[in-house]
Structures are given as structure tokens and as C-alpha cells.
Amino acid sequence: MISRLRLATRIGGAARLLAHAKPSVPATTRLMCQVPAQQTEDKPHEFGQFYRDVSSSLKEKTGETGHKLLAGGFLTYILSKEILILHDETLLAVVMFGTMYVVYLYTSQPIASFLDSYSQGILDKFNEFKEARMQFFIDNIKEAKEFEHFISARTDIVEILRENNAMALELEYRNRLHEVARQVKKRLDYQAEIEAFQRRNAQQHIVDWVEKEVVKSISPQLEKESVSQCIRDLKAMAPA
């Protein structure tokens, strides 16, 4: 009970000290006039932002040590009222909290960097896929525009195709005429060769028949006289 009275006296003295130490309105106004206003930037909410906001608001109202005295008084109050009992489990909780805080301090940055790099990799993959799809659609649009150009020139294309078909038909007609002429020439050459062969055979047959008839018409006496006449002619032709 005596300890509680002492604690209440200390808390009351601290409150009176805070009341005397609280700056007045003119002093606050003078300080605000002397200190240039800092531009506040909108920062993203981080872990512990609520604590910093409450601490800054308490600093504005009670001074630099007001929030610390408030925290100390609140801790003393819950200890005196035995709301928070100091025993092994409490010490274990404090140690665990401190350990977790230290682990958080040493591992938060690497884990955050790893998660940022991992999320950045996933984002890069999505961006690559998006760029690939965009390029695919751009190529399709270009092809569609080229196809529209072809459609606009369909009259010329049809005319060119018609001329190509006409030229192909003319070429086929001329090829067929050439083939017919070649076949006719081949047949005529064959017929001429047959006639020439028949003519040669007939001539050879006539020559053979005449020769055979001449040989048959020569008698032995005539042959002997012919030989004698040849010998006399040779002797007459010989030099004297």
C-alpha cells in the first residue's frame, strides 16, 4: 500500500512538472515563427507508423519527454496493480519479443530484398508476356493493313491473272502445234525412208537380174573368143 502511495505521489509530481513544463501559446507561436515550416511529404505507411504518429502528437502536446514519462507511468501502474506480473513467463515473453525484434532488424531487409527481387522477376515475366502479346497484335494489324492494300488492288490482280491465263493458253496451243508438226515430220521422214529403201531394193534386184541374164547369155565359145580378143588387144597395146 505504501509503495502504491509513493507511486501515486511520483505520478502526481510528474504530472505537475509536465503542467509547468508545458509551453505557452505565445512561446509556441514564437517558436513556430522562428523555425521554418518543413514541407511534409506523403510517405507510404510502414511498420511502426502508428507508433511514430502517436509519439509525434504526444511530443507536440507534452514536449520531448512526455511520451516517455507516460509510458513509464503506465508501466508502473500496471505493475503496481499487478495487471502485469513479473515472473518467468513474463521474462520469457520479454526475451522472446526482444529476440524477435532483433531477428526482424537483421532479417527484414534481406527478406524484403528477396521478395522484391522475386516479385520483380514475376513482374518482368508478365511484362515480357504482355510485350509479346502486344507485338503479336501489332504484327496482325500490319498484316491486316497489307491485306487491305491487296484488296484495294484486286482489280489489277484479276487483270494480271487473266493475262497470265491467256499467255498460258497461248503457250499450250503453240506447244501443241509444234508437237503436231514434229509428229507429221517424223511420219513423213519415215515414209520417205521406206520409199528410198524400196527403191534401192528394186534397183538392186534389177541389177542382179540383168547381171544374171548377161551371164546366162554368154556361151563357152563366145567366152573363148572374148578371151582371145582380149589377149590380142593386150599384145597390140604392148610396146613393140
PDB file of C-alpha atoms in Angstrom:
ATOM      1  CA  MET A   1       0.000   0.000   0.000  1.00  0.00           C
ATOM      2  CA  ILE A   2       2.828   2.379   0.896  1.00  0.00           C
ATOM      3  CA  SER A   3       4.534   1.602  -2.411  1.00  0.00           C
ATOM      4  CA  ARG A   4       1.328   2.446  -4.226  1.00  0.00           C
ATOM      5  CA  LEU A   5       1.066   5.795  -2.387  1.00  0.00           C
ATOM      6  CA  ARG A   6       4.657   6.593  -3.282  1.00  0.00           C
ATOM      7  CA  LEU A   7       3.927   5.705  -6.898  1.00  0.00           C
ATOM      8  CA  ALA A   8       0.831   7.924  -6.917  1.00  0.00           C
ATOM      9  CA  THR A   9       2.857  10.778  -5.384  1.00  0.00           C
ATOM     10  CA  ARG A  10       5.524  10.365  -8.035  1.00  0.00           C
ATOM     11  CA  ILE A  11       2.933  10.273 -10.790  1.00  0.00           C
ATOM     12  CA  GLY A  12       1.254  13.405  -9.381  1.00  0.00           C
ATOM     13  CA  GLY A  13       4.596  15.204  -9.164  1.00  0.00           C
ATOM     14  CA  ALA A  14       5.410  14.198 -12.694  1.00  0.00           C
ATOM     15  CA  ALA A  15       2.035  15.478 -13.857  1.00  0.00           C
ATOM     16  CA  ARG A  16       2.602  18.843 -12.113  1.00  0.00           C
ATOM     17  CA  LEU A  17       6.068  19.006 -13.640  1.00  0.00           C
ATOM     18  CA  LEU A  18       4.597  18.369 -17.064  1.00  0.00           C
ATOM     19  CA  ALA A  19       1.973  21.063 -16.445  1.00  0.00           C
ATOM     20  CA  HIS A  20       4.681  23.608 -15.567  1.00  0.00           C
ATOM     21  CA  ALA A  21       6.889  22.474 -18.412  1.00  0.00           C
ATOM     22  CA  LYS A  22       4.103  22.761 -20.991  1.00  0.00           C
ATOM     23  CA  PRO A  23       4.937  25.653 -23.332  1.00  0.00           C
ATOM     24  CA  SER A  24       2.549  28.565 -23.524  1.00  0.00           C
ATOM     25  CA  VAL A  25       0.734  29.653 -26.634  1.00  0.00           C
ATOM     26  CA  PRO A  26       2.869  32.787 -27.299  1.00  0.00           C
ATOM     27  CA  ALA A  27       6.070  30.799 -26.861  1.00  0.00           C
ATOM     28  CA  THR A  28       4.797  28.151 -29.203  1.00  0.00           C
ATOM     29  CA  THR A  29       3.792  30.806 -31.692  1.00  0.00           C
ATOM     30  CA  ARG A  30       7.218  32.443 -31.416  1.00  0.00           C
ATOM     31  CA  LEU A  31       8.971  29.132 -31.958  1.00  0.00           C
ATOM     32  CA  MET A  32       6.797  28.381 -34.958  1.00  0.00           C
ATOM     33  CA  CYS A  33       7.652  31.781 -36.383  1.00  0.00           C
ATOM     34  CA  GLN A  34      11.377  31.222 -35.864  1.00  0.00           C
ATOM     35  CA  VAL A  35      11.541  27.679 -37.210  1.00  0.00           C
ATOM     36  CA  PRO A  36      10.845  27.446 -40.943  1.00  0.00           C
ATOM     37  CA  ALA A  37       7.964  25.227 -41.846  1.00  0.00           C
ATOM     38  CA  GLN A  38       9.119  21.947 -43.297  1.00  0.00           C
ATOM     39  CA  GLN A  39       7.342  20.568 -46.256  1.00  0.00           C
ATOM     40  CA  THR A  40       5.628  17.344 -45.380  1.00  0.00           C
ATOM     41  CA  GLU A  41       5.826  14.622 -47.929  1.00  0.00           C
ATOM     42  CA  ASP A  42       3.347  11.851 -48.229  1.00  0.00           C
ATOM     43  CA  LYS A  43       5.267   8.724 -47.361  1.00  0.00           C
ATOM     44  CA  PRO A  44       3.918   5.219 -47.633  1.00  0.00           C
ATOM     45  CA  HIS A  45       2.745   3.565 -44.432  1.00  0.00           C
ATOM     46  CA  GLU A  46       5.464   1.448 -42.877  1.00  0.00           C
ATOM     47  CA  PHE A  47       5.725  -0.859 -39.903  1.00  0.00           C
ATOM     48  CA  GLY A  48       5.508   1.240 -36.694  1.00  0.00           C
ATOM     49  CA  GLN A  49       3.958   4.251 -38.423  1.00  0.00           C
ATOM     50  CA  PHE A  50       1.113   4.311 -35.890  1.00  0.00           C
ATOM     51  CA  TYR A  51       3.599   4.446 -33.008  1.00  0.00           C
ATOM     52  CA  ARG A  52       5.504   7.283 -34.666  1.00  0.00           C
ATOM     53  CA  ASP A  53       2.309   9.234 -35.285  1.00  0.00           C
ATOM     54  CA  VAL A  54       1.184   8.864 -31.657  1.00  0.00           C
ATOM     55  CA  SER A  55       4.670   9.730 -30.404  1.00  0.00           C
ATOM     56  CA  SER A  56       4.850  12.861 -32.567  1.00  0.00           C
ATOM     57  CA  SER A  57       1.398  14.000 -31.403  1.00  0.00           C
ATOM     58  CA  LEU A  58       2.421  13.476 -27.759  1.00  0.00           C
ATOM     59  CA  LYS A  59       5.645  15.415 -28.365  1.00  0.00           C
ATOM     60  CA  GLU A  60       3.643  18.334 -29.708  1.00  0.00           C
ATOM     61  CA  LYS A  61       1.384  18.359 -26.633  1.00  0.00           C
ATOM     62  CA  THR A  62       3.713  17.338 -23.765  1.00  0.00           C
ATOM     63  CA  GLY A  63       7.235  18.037 -25.003  1.00  0.00           C
ATOM     64  CA  GLU A  64      10.182  15.803 -25.780  1.00  0.00           C
ATOM     65  CA  THR A  65       9.923  13.568 -22.680  1.00  0.00           C
ATOM     66  CA  GLY A  66       6.155  13.480 -22.275  1.00  0.00           C
ATOM     67  CA  HIS A  67       5.570  10.239 -24.139  1.00  0.00           C
ATOM     68  CA  LYS A  68       8.448   8.572 -22.292  1.00  0.00           C
ATOM     69  CA  LEU A  69       7.055   9.618 -18.901  1.00  0.00           C
ATOM     70  CA  LEU A  70       3.611   8.470 -19.978  1.00  0.00           C
ATOM     71  CA  ALA A  71       4.968   5.072 -20.985  1.00  0.00           C
ATOM     72  CA  GLY A  72       6.918   4.785 -17.723  1.00  0.00           C
ATOM     73  CA  GLY A  73       3.905   5.780 -15.646  1.00  0.00           C
ATOM     74  CA  PHE A  74       1.670   3.329 -17.484  1.00  0.00           C
ATOM     75  CA  LEU A  75       4.202   0.532 -16.949  1.00  0.00           C
ATOM     76  CA  THR A  76       4.493   1.432 -13.236  1.00  0.00           C
ATOM     77  CA  TYR A  77       0.707   1.475 -12.925  1.00  0.00           C
ATOM     78  CA  ILE A  78       0.173  -1.965 -14.449  1.00  0.00           C
ATOM     79  CA  LEU A  79       2.992  -3.344 -12.310  1.00  0.00           C
ATOM     80  CA  SER A  80       1.597  -1.799  -9.082  1.00  0.00           C
ATOM     81  CA  LYS A  81      -1.930  -3.002  -9.836  1.00  0.00           C
ATOM     82  CA  GLU A  82      -0.478  -6.424 -10.610  1.00  0.00           C
ATOM     83  CA  ILE A  83      -2.023  -6.325 -14.055  1.00  0.00           C
ATOM     84  CA  LEU A  84       1.368  -7.357 -15.375  1.00  0.00           C
ATOM     85  CA  ILE A  85       3.037  -9.835 -13.049  1.00  0.00           C
ATOM     86  CA  LEU A  86       6.769 -10.299 -13.319  1.00  0.00           C
ATOM     87  CA  HIS A  87       7.555 -13.998 -13.316  1.00  0.00           C
ATOM     88  CA  ASP A  88       9.374 -16.498 -15.510  1.00  0.00           C
ATOM     89  CA  GLU A  89       6.826 -16.418 -18.296  1.00  0.00           C
ATOM     90  CA  THR A  90       6.905 -12.617 -18.385  1.00  0.00           C
ATOM     91  CA  LEU A  91      10.681 -12.591 -18.646  1.00  0.00           C
ATOM     92  CA  LEU A  92      10.452 -15.290 -21.312  1.00  0.00           C
ATOM     93  CA  ALA A  93       7.944 -13.165 -23.226  1.00  0.00           C
ATOM     94  CA  VAL A  94      10.239 -10.123 -22.973  1.00  0.00           C
ATOM     95  CA  VAL A  95      13.211 -12.171 -24.148  1.00  0.00           C
ATOM     96  CA  MET A  96      11.177 -13.653 -27.000  1.00  0.00           C
ATOM     97  CA  PHE A  97       9.940 -10.217 -28.008  1.00  0.00           C
ATOM     98  CA  GLY A  98      13.470  -8.837 -27.932  1.00  0.00           C
ATOM     99  CA  THR A  99      14.756 -11.802 -29.904  1.00  0.00           C
ATOM    100  CA  MET A 100      12.005 -11.420 -32.465  1.00  0.00           C
ATOM    101  CA  TYR A 101      12.748  -7.713 -32.731  1.00  0.00           C
ATOM    102  CA  VAL A 102      16.468  -8.352 -33.256  1.00  0.00           C
ATOM    103  CA  VAL A 103      15.684 -11.060 -35.804  1.00  0.00           C
ATOM    104  CA  TYR A 104      13.354  -8.623 -37.506  1.00  0.00           C
ATOM    105  CA  LEU A 105      16.068  -5.961 -37.620  1.00  0.00           C
ATOM    106  CA  TYR A 106      18.650  -8.323 -39.118  1.00  0.00           C
ATOM    107  CA  THR A 107      16.425 -10.343 -41.449  1.00  0.00           C
ATOM    108  CA  SER A 108      13.767  -7.909 -42.574  1.00  0.00           C
ATOM    109  CA  GLN A 109      15.973  -6.192 -45.148  1.00  0.00           C
ATOM    110  CA  PRO A 110      17.314  -9.402 -46.843  1.00  0.00           C
ATOM    111  CA  ILE A 111      13.870 -10.977 -46.852  1.00  0.00           C
ATOM    112  CA  ALA A 112      12.338  -7.787 -48.216  1.00  0.00           C
ATOM    113  CA  SER A 113      15.054  -7.611 -50.888  1.00  0.00           C
ATOM    114  CA  PHE A 114      14.482 -11.257 -51.814  1.00  0.00           C
ATOM    115  CA  LEU A 115      10.728 -10.777 -52.007  1.00  0.00           C
ATOM    116  CA  ASP A 116      11.189  -7.582 -54.017  1.00  0.00           C
ATOM    117  CA  SER A 117      13.515  -9.336 -56.469  1.00  0.00           C
ATOM    118  CA  TYR A 118      11.153 -12.310 -56.698  1.00  0.00           C
ATOM    119  CA  SER A 119       8.142 -10.080 -57.295  1.00  0.00           C
ATOM    120  CA  GLN A 120      10.181  -8.043 -59.792  1.00  0.00           C
ATOM    121  CA  GLY A 121      11.050 -11.247 -61.662  1.00  0.00           C
ATOM    122  CA  ILE A 122       7.385 -12.220 -61.795  1.00  0.00           C
ATOM    123  CA  LEU A 123       6.521  -8.708 -62.935  1.00  0.00           C
ATOM    124  CA  ASP A 124       9.219  -8.870 -65.630  1.00  0.00           C
ATOM    125  CA  LYS A 125       7.792 -12.165 -66.879  1.00  0.00           C
ATOM    126  CA  PHE A 126       4.325 -10.659 -67.042  1.00  0.00           C
ATOM    127  CA  ASN A 127       5.751  -7.618 -68.837  1.00  0.00           C
ATOM    128  CA  GLU A 128       7.560  -9.840 -71.340  1.00  0.00           C
ATOM    129  CA  PHE A 129       4.359 -11.770 -71.970  1.00  0.00           C
ATOM    130  CA  LYS A 130       2.450  -8.503 -72.334  1.00  0.00           C
ATOM    131  CA  GLU A 131       5.041  -7.108 -74.752  1.00  0.00           C
ATOM    132  CA  ALA A 132       4.996 -10.343 -76.757  1.00  0.00           C
ATOM    133  CA  ARG A 133       1.204 -10.213 -76.993  1.00  0.00           C
ATOM    134  CA  MET A 134       1.331  -6.542 -77.963  1.00  0.00           C
ATOM    135  CA  GLN A 135       3.911  -7.299 -80.661  1.00  0.00           C
ATOM    136  CA  PHE A 136       1.733 -10.175 -81.876  1.00  0.00           C
ATOM    137  CA  PHE A 137      -1.283  -7.900 -82.149  1.00  0.00           C
ATOM    138  CA  ILE A 138       0.804  -5.193 -83.860  1.00  0.00           C
ATOM    139  CA  ASP A 139       2.008  -7.732 -86.432  1.00  0.00           C
ATOM    140  CA  ASN A 140      -1.564  -8.881 -87.004  1.00  0.00           C
ATOM    141  CA  ILE A 141      -2.647  -5.281 -87.519  1.00  0.00           C
ATOM    142  CA  LYS A 142       0.166  -4.760 -90.048  1.00  0.00           C
ATOM    143  CA  GLU A 143      -0.821  -7.931 -91.900  1.00  0.00           C
ATOM    144  CA  ALA A 144      -4.442  -6.794 -91.923  1.00  0.00           C
ATOM    145  CA  LYS A 145      -3.399  -3.426 -93.368  1.00  0.00           C
ATOM    146  CA  GLU A 146      -1.314  -5.145 -96.050  1.00  0.00           C
ATOM    147  CA  PHE A 147      -4.272  -7.383 -96.848  1.00  0.00           C
ATOM    148  CA  GLU A 148      -6.450  -4.287 -97.194  1.00  0.00           C
ATOM    149  CA  HIS A 149      -3.897  -2.929 -99.672  1.00  0.00           C
ATOM    150  CA  PHE A 150      -4.126  -6.183-101.634  1.00  0.00           C
ATOM    151  CA  ILE A 151      -7.908  -5.946-101.617  1.00  0.00           C
ATOM    152  CA  SER A 152      -7.722  -2.383-102.950  1.00  0.00           C
ATOM    153  CA  ALA A 153      -5.535  -3.671-105.806  1.00  0.00           C
ATOM    154  CA  ARG A 154      -7.758  -6.682-106.560  1.00  0.00           C
ATOM    155  CA  THR A 155      -8.754  -5.257-109.991  1.00  0.00           C
ATOM    156  CA  ASP A 156      -5.137  -5.161-111.132  1.00  0.00           C
ATOM    157  CA  ILE A 157      -4.518  -8.601-109.670  1.00  0.00           C
ATOM    158  CA  VAL A 158      -7.512 -10.059-111.529  1.00  0.00           C
ATOM    159  CA  GLU A 159      -6.342  -8.464-114.773  1.00  0.00           C
ATOM    160  CA  ILE A 160      -2.835  -9.832-114.303  1.00  0.00           C
ATOM    161  CA  LEU A 161      -4.199 -13.294-113.568  1.00  0.00           C
ATOM    162  CA  ARG A 162      -6.377 -13.121-116.691  1.00  0.00           C
ATOM    163  CA  GLU A 163      -3.379 -12.152-118.832  1.00  0.00           C
ATOM    164  CA  ASN A 164      -1.304 -14.923-117.286  1.00  0.00           C
ATOM    165  CA  ASN A 165      -4.027 -17.450-118.086  1.00  0.00           C
ATOM    166  CA  ALA A 166      -4.250 -16.181-121.658  1.00  0.00           C
ATOM    167  CA  MET A 167      -0.473 -16.426-122.064  1.00  0.00           C
ATOM    168  CA  ALA A 168      -0.506 -19.930-120.604  1.00  0.00           C
ATOM    169  CA  LEU A 169      -3.237 -20.996-123.039  1.00  0.00           C
ATOM    170  CA  GLU A 170      -1.346 -19.459-125.972  1.00  0.00           C
ATOM    171  CA  LEU A 171       1.834 -21.232-124.925  1.00  0.00           C
ATOM    172  CA  GLU A 172      -0.006 -24.531-124.642  1.00  0.00           C
ATOM    173  CA  TYR A 173      -1.562 -24.006-128.095  1.00  0.00           C
ATOM    174  CA  ARG A 174       1.826 -23.274-129.671  1.00  0.00           C
ATOM    175  CA  ASN A 175       3.394 -26.262-127.933  1.00  0.00           C
ATOM    176  CA  ARG A 176       0.683 -28.499-129.304  1.00  0.00           C
ATOM    177  CA  LEU A 177       1.147 -27.085-132.824  1.00  0.00           C
ATOM    178  CA  HIS A 178       4.863 -27.694-132.561  1.00  0.00           C
ATOM    179  CA  GLU A 179       4.237 -31.240-131.359  1.00  0.00           C
ATOM    180  CA  VAL A 180       1.841 -31.897-134.270  1.00  0.00           C
ATOM    181  CA  ALA A 181       4.365 -30.533-136.780  1.00  0.00           C
ATOM    182  CA  ARG A 182       7.101 -32.664-135.252  1.00  0.00           C
ATOM    183  CA  GLN A 183       4.956 -35.798-135.399  1.00  0.00           C
ATOM    184  CA  VAL A 184       3.962 -35.089-139.038  1.00  0.00           C
ATOM    185  CA  LYS A 185       7.595 -34.512-139.992  1.00  0.00           C
ATOM    186  CA  LYS A 186       8.561 -37.744-138.271  1.00  0.00           C
ATOM    187  CA  ARG A 187       5.907 -39.669-140.196  1.00  0.00           C
ATOM    188  CA  LEU A 188       6.935 -38.058-143.496  1.00  0.00           C
ATOM    189  CA  ASP A 189      10.595 -38.863-142.830  1.00  0.00           C
ATOM    190  CA  TYR A 190       9.617 -42.441-142.059  1.00  0.00           C
ATOM    191  CA  GLN A 191       7.610 -42.683-145.288  1.00  0.00           C
ATOM    192  CA  ALA A 192      10.496 -41.184-147.286  1.00  0.00           C
ATOM    193  CA  GLU A 193      12.913 -43.684-145.767  1.00  0.00           C
ATOM    194  CA  ILE A 194      10.558 -46.542-146.634  1.00  0.00           C
ATOM    195  CA  GLU A 195      10.262 -45.365-150.249  1.00  0.00           C
ATOM    196  CA  ALA A 196      14.042 -44.916-150.541  1.00  0.00           C
ATOM    197  CA  PHE A 197      14.585 -48.397-149.133  1.00  0.00           C
ATOM    198  CA  GLN A 198      12.088 -49.880-151.560  1.00  0.00           C
ATOM    199  CA  ARG A 199      13.730 -48.016-154.454  1.00  0.00           C
ATOM    200  CA  ARG A 200      17.177 -49.301-153.506  1.00  0.00           C
ATOM    201  CA  ASN A 201      15.853 -52.828-153.219  1.00  0.00           C
ATOM    202  CA  ALA A 202      14.215 -52.576-156.651  1.00  0.00           C
ATOM    203  CA  GLN A 203      17.390 -51.206-158.237  1.00  0.00           C
ATOM    204  CA  GLN A 204      19.496 -53.908-156.629  1.00  0.00           C
ATOM    205  CA  HIS A 205      17.047 -56.546-157.810  1.00  0.00           C
ATOM    206  CA  ILE A 206      17.158 -55.186-161.395  1.00  0.00           C
ATOM    207  CA  VAL A 207      20.968 -55.086-161.376  1.00  0.00           C
ATOM    208  CA  ASP A 208      21.169 -58.626-160.083  1.00  0.00           C
ATOM    209  CA  TRP A 209      18.652 -59.825-162.668  1.00  0.00           C
ATOM    210  CA  VAL A 210      20.476 -58.098-165.557  1.00  0.00           C
ATOM    211  CA  GLU A 211      23.809 -59.470-164.400  1.00  0.00           C
ATOM    212  CA  LYS A 212      22.374 -62.946-164.110  1.00  0.00           C
ATOM    213  CA  GLU A 213      20.810 -62.753-167.578  1.00  0.00           C
ATOM    214  CA  VAL A 214      24.047 -61.469-169.102  1.00  0.00           C
ATOM    215  CA  VAL A 215      25.992 -64.302-167.510  1.00  0.00           C
ATOM    216  CA  LYS A 216      23.445 -66.788-168.808  1.00  0.00           C
ATOM    217  CA  SER A 217      23.674 -65.373-172.355  1.00  0.00           C
ATOM    218  CA  ILE A 218      27.474 -65.892-172.565  1.00  0.00           C
ATOM    219  CA  SER A 219      28.341 -69.293-174.179  1.00  0.00           C
ATOM    220  CA  PRO A 220      31.692 -71.105-173.828  1.00  0.00           C
ATOM    221  CA  GLN A 221      32.643 -70.385-177.460  1.00  0.00           C
ATOM    222  CA  LEU A 222      31.843 -66.715-177.041  1.00  0.00           C
ATOM    223  CA  GLU A 223      33.782 -66.651-173.829  1.00  0.00           C
ATOM    224  CA  LYS A 224      36.792 -68.235-175.537  1.00  0.00           C
ATOM    225  CA  GLU A 225      36.644 -65.744-178.387  1.00  0.00           C
ATOM    226  CA  SER A 226      36.346 -62.881-175.940  1.00  0.00           C
ATOM    227  CA  VAL A 227      39.423 -64.079-174.074  1.00  0.00           C
ATOM    228  CA  SER A 228      41.385 -64.426-177.309  1.00  0.00           C
ATOM    229  CA  GLN A 229      40.346 -60.956-178.395  1.00  0.00           C
ATOM    230  CA  CYS A 230      41.457 -59.548-175.073  1.00  0.00           C
ATOM    231  CA  ILE A 231      44.859 -61.204-175.400  1.00  0.00           C
ATOM    232  CA  ARG A 232      45.319 -59.788-178.908  1.00  0.00           C
ATOM    233  CA  ASP A 233      44.366 -56.342-177.678  1.00  0.00           C
ATOM    234  CA  LEU A 234      46.881 -56.573-174.877  1.00  0.00           C
ATOM    235  CA  LYS A 235      49.625 -57.639-177.262  1.00  0.00           C
ATOM    236  CA  ALA A 236      48.755 -54.792-179.600  1.00  0.00           C
ATOM    237  CA  MET A 237      48.884 -52.357-176.758  1.00  0.00           C
ATOM    238  CA  ALA A 238      52.228 -53.676-175.566  1.00  0.00           C
ATOM    239  CA  PRO A 239      55.255 -51.742-176.888  1.00  0.00           C
ATOM    240  CA  ALA A 240      56.916 -53.225-179.906  1.00  0.00           C
TER     241      ALA A 240
END
